Short mmCIF file of C-alpha atoms and ligand atoms in Angstrom, two decimals:
data_model
loop_
_atom_site.label_atom_id
_atom_site.label_comp_id
_atom_site.label_asym_id
_atom_site.label_seq_id
_atom_site.Cartn_x
_atom_site.Cartn_y
_atom_site.Cartn_z
CA UNK O 1 -45.19 18.86 -63.91
CA UNK O 2 -47.55 17.68 -61.17
CA UNK O 3 -48.89 20.55 -59.06
CA UNK O 4 -48.59 18.55 -55.85
CA UNK O 5 -44.81 18.28 -56.24
CA UNK O 6 -44.41 22.05 -56.19
CA UNK O 7 -43.11 24.10 -53.26
CA UNK O 8 -45.51 26.09 -51.11
CA UNK O 9 -44.85 29.41 -52.87
CA UNK O 10 -45.68 27.88 -56.25
CA UNK O 11 -48.75 26.16 -54.86
CA UNK O 12 -50.06 29.43 -53.35
CA UNK O 13 -50.22 30.71 -56.92
CA UNK O 14 -51.13 27.59 -58.87
CA UNK O 15 -52.92 25.12 -56.58
CA UNK O 16 -56.71 24.89 -56.37
CA UNK O 17 -59.03 23.16 -58.80
CA UNK O 18 -61.23 25.00 -61.24
CA UNK O 19 -62.76 24.13 -64.58
CA UNK O 20 -61.45 26.57 -67.11
CA UNK O 21 -63.19 26.21 -70.48
CA UNK O 22 -62.25 29.74 -71.62
CA UNK O 23 -58.67 29.59 -70.38
CA UNK O 24 -58.75 32.52 -67.96
CA UNK O 25 -55.49 33.17 -66.11
CA UNK O 26 -57.32 33.71 -62.82
CA UNK O 27 -60.31 32.00 -61.22
CA UNK O 28 -63.56 33.63 -62.45
CA UNK O 29 -66.21 34.79 -59.98
CA UNK O 30 -69.29 32.59 -60.46
CA UNK O 31 -71.62 35.11 -58.86
CA UNK O 32 -74.68 32.92 -59.14
CA UNK O 33 -76.88 31.58 -56.36
CA UNK O 34 -78.10 28.64 -58.44
CA UNK O 35 -77.00 26.46 -61.38
CA UNK O 36 -79.02 25.28 -64.38
CA UNK O 37 -79.64 21.53 -64.75
CA UNK O 38 -79.43 20.04 -68.25
CA UNK O 39 -82.79 18.33 -67.68
CA UNK O 40 -84.87 16.89 -64.87
CA UNK O 41 -82.84 13.67 -64.72
CA UNK O 42 -79.61 15.63 -64.43
CA UNK O 43 -81.10 17.62 -61.53
CA UNK O 44 -82.07 14.40 -59.78
CA UNK O 45 -78.60 12.94 -60.34
CA UNK O 46 -76.96 16.06 -58.89
CA UNK O 47 -79.10 15.78 -55.77
CA UNK O 48 -78.50 12.05 -55.36
CA UNK O 49 -74.75 12.59 -55.61
CA UNK O 50 -74.44 10.44 -58.76
CA UNK O 51 -73.33 13.55 -60.64
CA UNK O 52 -71.07 16.14 -59.00
CA UNK O 53 -72.61 19.07 -60.90
CA UNK O 54 -73.21 22.32 -59.03
CA UNK O 55 -76.68 22.84 -57.57
CA UNK O 56 -76.85 25.91 -55.35
CA UNK O 57 -74.10 28.16 -53.94
CA UNK O 58 -74.77 27.36 -50.28
CA UNK O 59 -73.98 23.74 -51.18
CA UNK O 60 -71.12 24.41 -53.58
CA UNK O 61 -69.79 26.92 -56.09
CA UNK O 62 -66.85 26.73 -58.56
CA UNK O 63 -65.07 29.86 -57.24
CA UNK O 64 -65.44 28.72 -53.63
CA UNK O 65 -64.32 25.21 -54.63
CA UNK O 66 -61.13 26.67 -56.12
CA UNK O 67 -60.32 28.34 -52.78
CA UNK O 68 -61.26 25.25 -50.74
CA UNK O 69 -58.96 23.01 -52.78
CA UNK O 70 -56.21 25.65 -52.67
CA UNK O 71 -56.15 25.97 -48.87
CA UNK O 72 -56.60 22.20 -48.38
CA UNK O 73 -53.54 21.71 -50.57
CA UNK O 74 -51.48 24.23 -48.57
CA UNK O 75 -52.48 22.66 -45.24
CA UNK O 76 -51.98 19.12 -46.54
CA UNK O 77 -55.58 18.07 -45.81
CA UNK O 78 -58.21 16.07 -47.69
CA UNK O 79 -60.97 18.67 -47.78
CA UNK O 80 -61.43 22.40 -47.33
CA UNK O 81 -64.75 23.85 -46.20
CA UNK O 82 -65.07 27.59 -46.71
CA UNK O 83 -67.21 29.58 -44.30
CA UNK O 84 -68.57 33.11 -44.11
CA UNK O 85 -66.17 34.04 -41.27
CA UNK O 86 -63.66 32.58 -38.86
CA UNK O 87 -66.38 32.42 -36.18
CA UNK O 88 -68.60 30.48 -38.62
CA UNK O 89 -65.76 27.95 -38.88
CA UNK O 90 -65.53 27.75 -35.05
CA UNK O 91 -69.27 27.17 -34.67
CA UNK O 92 -69.37 24.63 -37.52
CA UNK O 93 -66.66 22.64 -35.74
CA UNK O 94 -68.42 22.84 -32.36
CA UNK O 95 -71.82 21.96 -33.86
CA UNK O 96 -70.56 19.07 -35.99
CA UNK O 97 -68.23 17.47 -33.47
CA UNK O 98 -69.78 18.01 -30.03
CA UNK O 99 -73.09 16.77 -28.66
CA UNK O 100 -75.01 17.11 -25.40
CA UNK O 101 -72.94 15.54 -22.61
CA UNK O 102 -69.62 15.96 -24.43
CA UNK O 103 -66.64 17.81 -23.02
CA UNK O 104 -63.94 19.81 -24.72
CA UNK O 105 -60.59 21.13 -23.52
CA UNK O 106 -59.40 24.42 -24.91
CA UNK O 107 -56.45 26.74 -24.61
CA UNK O 108 -57.37 29.34 -21.99
CA UNK O 109 -55.94 32.07 -24.20
CA UNK O 110 -57.86 31.97 -27.47
CA UNK O 111 -59.60 34.59 -29.57
CA UNK O 112 -62.22 35.90 -27.06
CA UNK O 113 -65.43 34.96 -28.91
CA UNK O 114 -64.23 31.36 -29.60
CA UNK O 115 -64.33 30.84 -25.83
CA UNK O 116 -67.28 33.08 -25.02
CA UNK O 117 -69.57 31.33 -27.51
CA UNK O 118 -68.73 27.95 -25.91
CA UNK O 119 -69.12 29.13 -22.32
CA UNK O 120 -72.25 31.21 -22.85
CA UNK O 121 -74.08 29.40 -25.65
CA UNK O 122 -72.92 25.85 -26.37
CA UNK O 123 -73.11 25.25 -22.61
CA UNK O 124 -76.90 25.84 -22.92
CA UNK O 125 -77.03 22.71 -25.09
CA UNK O 126 -75.11 20.61 -22.56
CA UNK O 127 -71.56 20.88 -23.91
CA UNK O 128 -68.98 21.19 -21.13
CA UNK O 129 -65.62 22.92 -21.54
CA UNK O 130 -62.41 23.30 -19.54
CA UNK O 131 -59.79 25.99 -20.21
CA UNK O 132 -56.16 25.35 -19.42
CA UNK O 133 -52.81 26.85 -20.22
CA UNK O 134 -52.06 24.45 -23.07
CA UNK O 135 -48.38 25.40 -23.21
CA UNK O 136 -48.27 23.11 -20.14
CA UNK O 137 -48.82 19.56 -21.45
CA UNK O 138 -49.35 18.25 -17.91
CA UNK O 139 -52.25 20.67 -17.44
CA UNK O 140 -53.90 19.29 -20.60
CA UNK O 141 -53.40 15.70 -19.42
CA UNK O 142 -55.06 16.50 -16.11
CA UNK O 143 -58.09 18.06 -17.81
CA UNK O 144 -59.22 14.97 -19.75
CA UNK O 145 -62.49 13.35 -18.69
CA UNK O 146 -64.13 10.19 -19.99
CA UNK O 147 -66.45 12.36 -22.15
CA UNK O 148 -63.74 14.59 -23.66
CA UNK O 149 -64.29 14.62 -27.42
CA UNK O 150 -62.25 17.61 -28.54
CA UNK O 151 -58.95 19.26 -27.77
CA UNK O 152 -59.09 22.78 -29.17
CA UNK O 153 -55.77 24.58 -29.52
CA UNK O 154 -54.81 28.03 -30.65
CA UNK O 155 -51.04 28.37 -31.15
CA UNK O 156 -49.55 30.93 -31.06
CA UNK O 157 -52.42 32.06 -28.86
CA UNK O 158 -54.31 35.29 -29.39
CA UNK O 159 -53.09 37.52 -27.77
CA UNK O 160 -50.62 35.98 -25.29
CA UNK O 161 -48.38 34.41 -27.97
CA UNK O 162 -48.08 31.22 -25.91
CA UNK O 163 -47.04 28.23 -27.99
CA UNK O 164 -48.56 24.77 -27.58
CA UNK O 165 -46.84 21.52 -28.52
CA UNK O 166 -49.07 20.18 -31.31
CA UNK O 167 -47.44 16.75 -31.62
CA UNK O 168 -47.92 16.13 -27.89
CA UNK O 169 -51.53 17.34 -28.16
CA UNK O 170 -52.29 14.99 -31.06
CA UNK O 171 -50.93 12.04 -29.09
CA UNK O 172 -52.92 13.00 -25.98
CA UNK O 173 -56.17 13.64 -27.86
CA UNK O 174 -55.99 10.36 -29.77
CA UNK O 175 -55.08 8.38 -26.69
CA UNK O 176 -58.33 9.65 -25.14
CA UNK O 177 -60.49 9.14 -28.23
CA UNK O 178 -60.78 12.88 -28.87
CA UNK O 179 -60.11 14.99 -31.96
CA UNK O 180 -57.44 17.66 -32.13
CA UNK O 181 -58.72 20.89 -33.68
CA UNK O 182 -56.24 23.72 -34.26
CA UNK O 183 -56.89 27.39 -34.93
CA UNK O 184 -54.03 28.18 -37.32
CA UNK O 185 -55.04 31.81 -37.88
CA UNK O 186 -51.91 33.32 -36.28
CA UNK O 187 -49.51 31.36 -38.48
CA UNK O 188 -51.23 30.44 -41.76
CA UNK O 189 -50.08 27.27 -43.55
CA UNK O 190 -46.98 29.17 -44.61
CA UNK O 191 -45.61 29.09 -41.05
CA UNK O 192 -47.29 26.09 -39.45
CA UNK O 193 -49.08 22.98 -40.72
CA UNK O 194 -50.87 21.28 -37.79
CA UNK O 195 -52.26 18.39 -39.89
CA UNK O 196 -48.67 17.28 -40.54
CA UNK O 197 -48.17 17.24 -36.75
CA UNK O 198 -51.19 15.01 -36.14
CA UNK O 199 -54.19 17.38 -35.90
CA UNK O 200 -57.53 16.16 -37.27
CA UNK O 201 -58.84 19.52 -38.39
CA UNK O 202 -57.35 22.96 -38.75
CA UNK O 203 -59.16 26.22 -39.35
CA UNK O 204 -58.56 29.87 -40.13
CA UNK O 205 -60.02 33.24 -39.84
CA UNK O 206 -59.00 33.99 -43.44
CA UNK O 207 -59.91 37.58 -42.62
CA UNK O 208 -56.29 37.69 -41.45
CA UNK O 209 -53.14 36.42 -43.22
CA UNK O 210 -54.70 34.38 -46.03
CA UNK O 211 -56.62 37.32 -47.44
CA UNK O 212 -54.16 39.78 -45.96
CA UNK O 213 -55.62 43.10 -47.09
CA UNK O 214 -58.19 43.98 -44.40
CA UNK O 215 -61.04 44.01 -46.90
CA UNK O 216 -62.78 40.64 -46.40
CA UNK O 217 -64.16 38.58 -43.51
CA UNK O 218 -63.87 34.84 -44.23
CA UNK O 219 -63.17 31.43 -42.71
CA UNK O 220 -61.90 27.99 -43.74
CA UNK O 221 -61.77 24.56 -42.13
CA UNK O 222 -59.46 21.89 -43.50
CA UNK O 223 -60.12 18.27 -42.50
CA UNK O 224 -57.36 15.71 -42.52
CA UNK O 225 -59.56 13.00 -44.00
CA UNK O 226 -62.55 12.85 -46.34
CA UNK O 227 -64.98 11.35 -43.81
CA UNK O 228 -64.46 14.20 -41.33
CA UNK O 229 -64.57 16.68 -44.22
CA UNK O 230 -67.96 15.34 -45.29
CA UNK O 231 -69.36 15.67 -41.78
CA UNK O 232 -68.12 19.26 -41.46
CA UNK O 233 -69.32 20.25 -44.94
CA UNK O 234 -72.76 18.86 -44.27
CA UNK O 235 -72.96 20.95 -41.06
CA UNK O 236 -71.73 24.12 -42.79
CA UNK O 237 -74.33 23.67 -45.57
CA UNK O 238 -77.13 23.01 -43.08
CA UNK O 239 -76.21 25.97 -40.87
CA UNK O 240 -75.96 28.16 -43.97
CA UNK O 241 -72.70 29.81 -43.04
CA UNK O 242 -71.25 29.48 -46.54
CA UNK O 243 -68.84 31.85 -48.20
CA UNK O 244 -69.85 34.15 -51.03
CA UNK O 245 -68.12 33.69 -54.44
CA UNK O 246 -66.78 37.25 -54.44
CA UNK O 247 -65.27 36.70 -51.00
CA UNK O 248 -63.61 33.52 -52.33
CA UNK O 249 -62.16 35.39 -55.31
CA UNK O 250 -60.66 38.02 -53.00
CA UNK O 251 -59.01 35.43 -50.77
CA UNK O 252 -57.60 33.50 -53.75
CA UNK O 253 -56.03 36.79 -54.86
CA UNK O 254 -54.65 37.38 -51.35
CA UNK O 255 -53.14 33.90 -50.95
CA UNK O 256 -50.90 34.46 -53.99
CA UNK O 257 -48.77 36.90 -51.99
CA UNK O 258 -49.04 35.19 -48.59
CA UNK O 259 -45.42 34.03 -48.59
CA UNK O 260 -43.83 37.32 -49.55
CA UNK O 261 -46.09 39.29 -47.21
CA UNK O 262 -45.21 37.08 -44.26
CA UNK O 263 -41.49 36.99 -45.05
CA UNK O 264 -41.34 40.75 -45.17
CA UNK O 265 -43.50 41.37 -42.11
CA UNK O 266 -41.80 38.78 -39.92
CA UNK O 267 -38.39 40.23 -40.72
CA UNK O 268 -39.67 43.55 -39.39
CA UNK O 269 -41.42 41.82 -36.45
CA UNK O 270 -38.11 40.42 -35.21
CA UNK O 271 -36.51 43.88 -35.36
CA UNK O 272 -39.48 45.51 -33.64
CA UNK O 273 -39.55 42.84 -30.91
CA UNK O 274 -35.83 43.45 -30.26
CA UNK O 275 -36.37 47.21 -30.28
CA UNK O 276 -39.22 46.90 -27.76
CA UNK O 277 -37.30 44.49 -25.53
CA UNK O 278 -34.43 46.99 -25.27
CA UNK O 279 -36.70 50.00 -24.65
CA UNK O 280 -36.66 51.40 -21.08
CA UNK O 281 -40.44 52.00 -21.03
CA UNK O 282 -41.27 48.42 -22.00
CA UNK O 283 -41.75 45.90 -19.19
CA UNK O 284 -42.00 42.68 -21.23
CA UNK O 285 -42.29 41.46 -24.84
CA UNK O 286 -43.73 38.17 -26.09
CA UNK O 287 -42.55 37.24 -29.57
CA UNK O 288 -41.74 33.61 -30.44
CA UNK O 289 -38.53 34.67 -32.18
CA UNK O 290 -37.02 36.17 -29.01
CA UNK O 291 -34.89 33.89 -26.90
CA UNK O 292 -36.74 35.26 -23.89
CA UNK O 293 -40.01 33.69 -25.15
CA UNK O 294 -40.72 30.71 -22.85
CA UNK O 295 -41.46 28.40 -25.80
CA UNK O 296 -38.87 29.80 -28.22
CA UNK O 297 -37.37 26.32 -28.77
CA UNK O 298 -40.76 24.72 -29.42
CA UNK O 299 -41.63 27.51 -31.89
CA UNK O 300 -38.40 26.74 -33.73
CA UNK O 301 -39.33 23.08 -33.94
CA UNK O 302 -42.97 23.24 -35.01
CA UNK O 303 -43.13 26.48 -36.99
CA UNK O 304 -41.38 27.54 -40.18
CA UNK O 305 -40.94 31.10 -38.94
CA UNK O 306 -41.85 33.20 -35.91
CA UNK O 307 -44.66 35.21 -37.48
CA UNK O 308 -45.68 38.81 -37.38
CA UNK O 309 -47.58 39.14 -34.09
CA UNK O 310 -46.09 40.72 -30.96
CA UNK O 311 -47.62 41.32 -27.57
CA UNK O 312 -46.01 43.55 -24.97
CA UNK O 313 -46.60 45.36 -21.72
CA UNK O 314 -45.43 48.82 -20.74
CA UNK O 315 -44.01 49.79 -17.37
CA UNK O 316 -46.83 52.30 -16.92
CA UNK O 317 -49.50 49.58 -17.38
CA UNK O 318 -52.73 50.20 -19.26
CA UNK O 319 -52.53 54.01 -18.96
CA UNK O 320 -49.16 53.96 -20.71
CA UNK O 321 -50.55 51.58 -23.34
CA UNK O 322 -53.43 53.96 -23.96
CA UNK O 323 -51.02 56.86 -24.53
CA UNK O 324 -49.06 54.72 -26.99
CA UNK O 325 -52.20 53.64 -28.89
CA UNK O 326 -53.33 57.26 -29.09
CA UNK O 327 -49.88 58.45 -30.16
CA UNK O 328 -48.86 56.11 -32.97
CA UNK O 329 -49.32 57.72 -36.36
CA UNK O 330 -48.39 54.98 -38.82
CA UNK O 331 -49.77 51.89 -37.03
CA UNK O 332 -53.54 51.88 -37.19
CA UNK O 333 -55.56 51.62 -33.97
CA UNK O 334 -57.85 48.78 -34.97
CA UNK O 335 -58.64 45.14 -34.21
CA UNK O 336 -57.92 42.29 -36.64
CA UNK O 337 -54.43 41.31 -37.73
CA UNK O 338 -52.37 39.71 -40.46
CA UNK O 339 -52.83 42.41 -43.08
CA UNK O 340 -50.38 44.54 -45.03
CA UNK O 341 -51.00 47.42 -42.64
CA UNK O 342 -49.60 47.49 -39.11
CA UNK O 343 -52.29 47.42 -36.44
CA UNK O 344 -52.23 48.07 -32.70
CA UNK O 345 -54.97 47.22 -30.19
CA UNK O 346 -55.75 46.56 -26.53
CA UNK O 347 -57.22 43.04 -26.04
CA UNK O 348 -58.62 43.56 -22.50
CA UNK O 349 -60.91 46.38 -23.67
CA UNK O 350 -61.35 45.25 -27.29
CA UNK O 351 -61.00 41.71 -28.75
CA UNK O 352 -61.19 39.93 -25.37
CA UNK O 353 -63.49 42.34 -23.52
CA UNK O 354 -66.45 39.92 -23.38
CA UNK O 355 -64.43 37.35 -21.45
CA UNK O 356 -64.96 37.07 -17.71
CA UNK O 357 -62.23 39.44 -16.31
CA UNK O 358 -60.99 36.82 -13.85
CA UNK O 359 -60.62 34.18 -16.61
CA UNK O 360 -58.95 36.78 -18.81
CA UNK O 361 -56.29 37.43 -16.20
CA UNK O 362 -55.83 33.70 -15.56
CA UNK O 363 -55.30 33.23 -19.30
CA UNK O 364 -52.46 35.77 -19.16
CA UNK O 365 -54.36 38.60 -20.85
CA UNK O 366 -53.34 41.34 -18.47
CA UNK O 367 -54.84 44.84 -18.43
CA UNK O 368 -51.60 46.26 -19.77
CA UNK O 369 -51.14 43.85 -22.71
CA UNK O 370 -50.85 45.63 -26.07
CA UNK O 371 -51.08 43.59 -29.29
CA UNK O 372 -49.18 44.68 -32.36
CA UNK O 373 -49.65 43.12 -35.82
CA UNK O 374 -46.70 43.97 -38.05
CA UNK O 375 -47.46 44.93 -41.65
CA UNK O 376 -45.20 45.43 -44.64
CA UNK O 377 -44.41 49.14 -44.27
CA UNK O 378 -40.74 50.22 -44.15
CA UNK O 379 -39.16 49.00 -40.94
CA UNK O 380 -37.50 52.37 -40.23
CA UNK O 381 -40.88 54.09 -40.38
CA UNK O 382 -42.44 51.56 -38.01
CA UNK O 383 -39.64 51.91 -35.46
CA UNK O 384 -39.73 55.70 -35.69
CA UNK O 385 -43.49 55.59 -35.16
CA UNK O 386 -43.11 53.46 -32.02
CA UNK O 387 -40.22 55.58 -30.80
CA UNK O 388 -42.20 58.81 -30.97
CA UNK O 389 -45.25 57.12 -29.42
CA UNK O 390 -43.23 55.68 -26.53
CA UNK O 391 -41.60 59.07 -25.96
CA UNK O 392 -45.03 60.55 -25.17
CA UNK O 393 -45.49 58.22 -22.17
N1 LCS K 401 -59.59 32.83 -34.52
C1 LCS K 401 -58.66 33.76 -34.27
C2 LCS K 401 -57.31 33.35 -33.76
C3 LCS K 401 -58.95 35.10 -34.51
O1 LCS K 401 -57.98 36.00 -34.26
C4 LCS K 401 -60.23 35.47 -34.97
C5 LCS K 401 -60.59 36.88 -35.19
C6 LCS K 401 -61.19 34.47 -35.20
C7 LCS K 401 -60.82 33.15 -34.97
C8 LCS K 401 -62.56 34.78 -35.71
O2 LCS K 401 -62.51 35.13 -37.07
P1 LCS K 401 -63.50 36.14 -37.82
O3 LCS K 401 -64.88 35.62 -37.61
O4 LCS K 401 -63.32 37.48 -37.22
O5 LCS K 401 -63.07 36.04 -39.23
N2 LCS K 401 -59.72 37.78 -34.55
C9 LCS K 401 -59.85 39.05 -34.42
C10 LCS K 401 -58.92 39.82 -33.68
O6 LCS K 401 -57.98 39.41 -33.03
N3 LCS K 401 -59.26 41.08 -33.79
O7 LCS K 401 -60.41 41.23 -34.52
C11 LCS K 401 -60.88 39.95 -34.95
#
């Protein structure tokens, strides 16, 4: 039975290449910084690329390779490049694909540091950027310039939950000679596969769903074709933002349960979103599964499920949100997302606090927005927790 013919749940458990001379059931941790050459000629052949033997863990490592080939398989790409964190993946993409004088267009609502690093640091090296509401295709069209080299999309967006039409973005980017890069952190390949919709590269903060247990920080880029993969890998190796073998082992372990974790959590997310929408103290709820979500139809078309992330605003604004965050007992007050534990946080003062306040508001990240990442606890407990927290407002 060929592994590539298997469904995604089977591939989450069995995909990924690793040499297995001792027949271990799981991928071993090759916790070694360097690898022994058979002789001097072998060493030279490894360096020249004539032999694909391992050299040094920053360049390549069998445990990391197993994870890279696993996630590349799930995303349907040619090459996976593991990085030390999601932000290392972001900076590898920027560094490899943008040069002085180039321009990129990005979703206005993205994970705060992905935008801040571009506006405050890559701008120092002459890279220009424009931020638009990418759920509006016309706004993207209008932002292209002759030097636009990258269209950078986060969908659903952190934390506004806006959805962007990836097929339309791929067509627009390619028409203008630019690459489409998608941050797929909020969905994971289980719920959305941007490469199948025309993206050139997709990446993850694997700190979130792929690892799923709030115990590892990690990133991954998957390139659609080998040539782009080679360029990105070479940049990752040169910048030295490689993953550690133990980190890779942990994520491989996490990916095995990705499907069942998401299925369970998104079932609860739908119920929680409906509960919040009907609650008198709640002003608005953004969850792609709700018919009230402005891009509900698009989410249905390009995603395989509505996910586990909800954002909402309370009638009492930020003060009410603060009371709720201080009152929940089961949900944990912490940043990050996509783990087995339910988390609640306030983007304006936490994950997106370094953004210019005016830009933050323009991007739809209001002072009162509360972000809720649904875990796999019992749904009745989660609702009861929110109910008692909301009652304190
Ligand atoms: N992309 C997205 C969509 C993210 O949510 C994050 C982290 C990153 C990239 C960066 O990944 P990292 O380097 O942290 O692995 N998001 C966080 C969040 O929303 N709360 O805490 C971290």
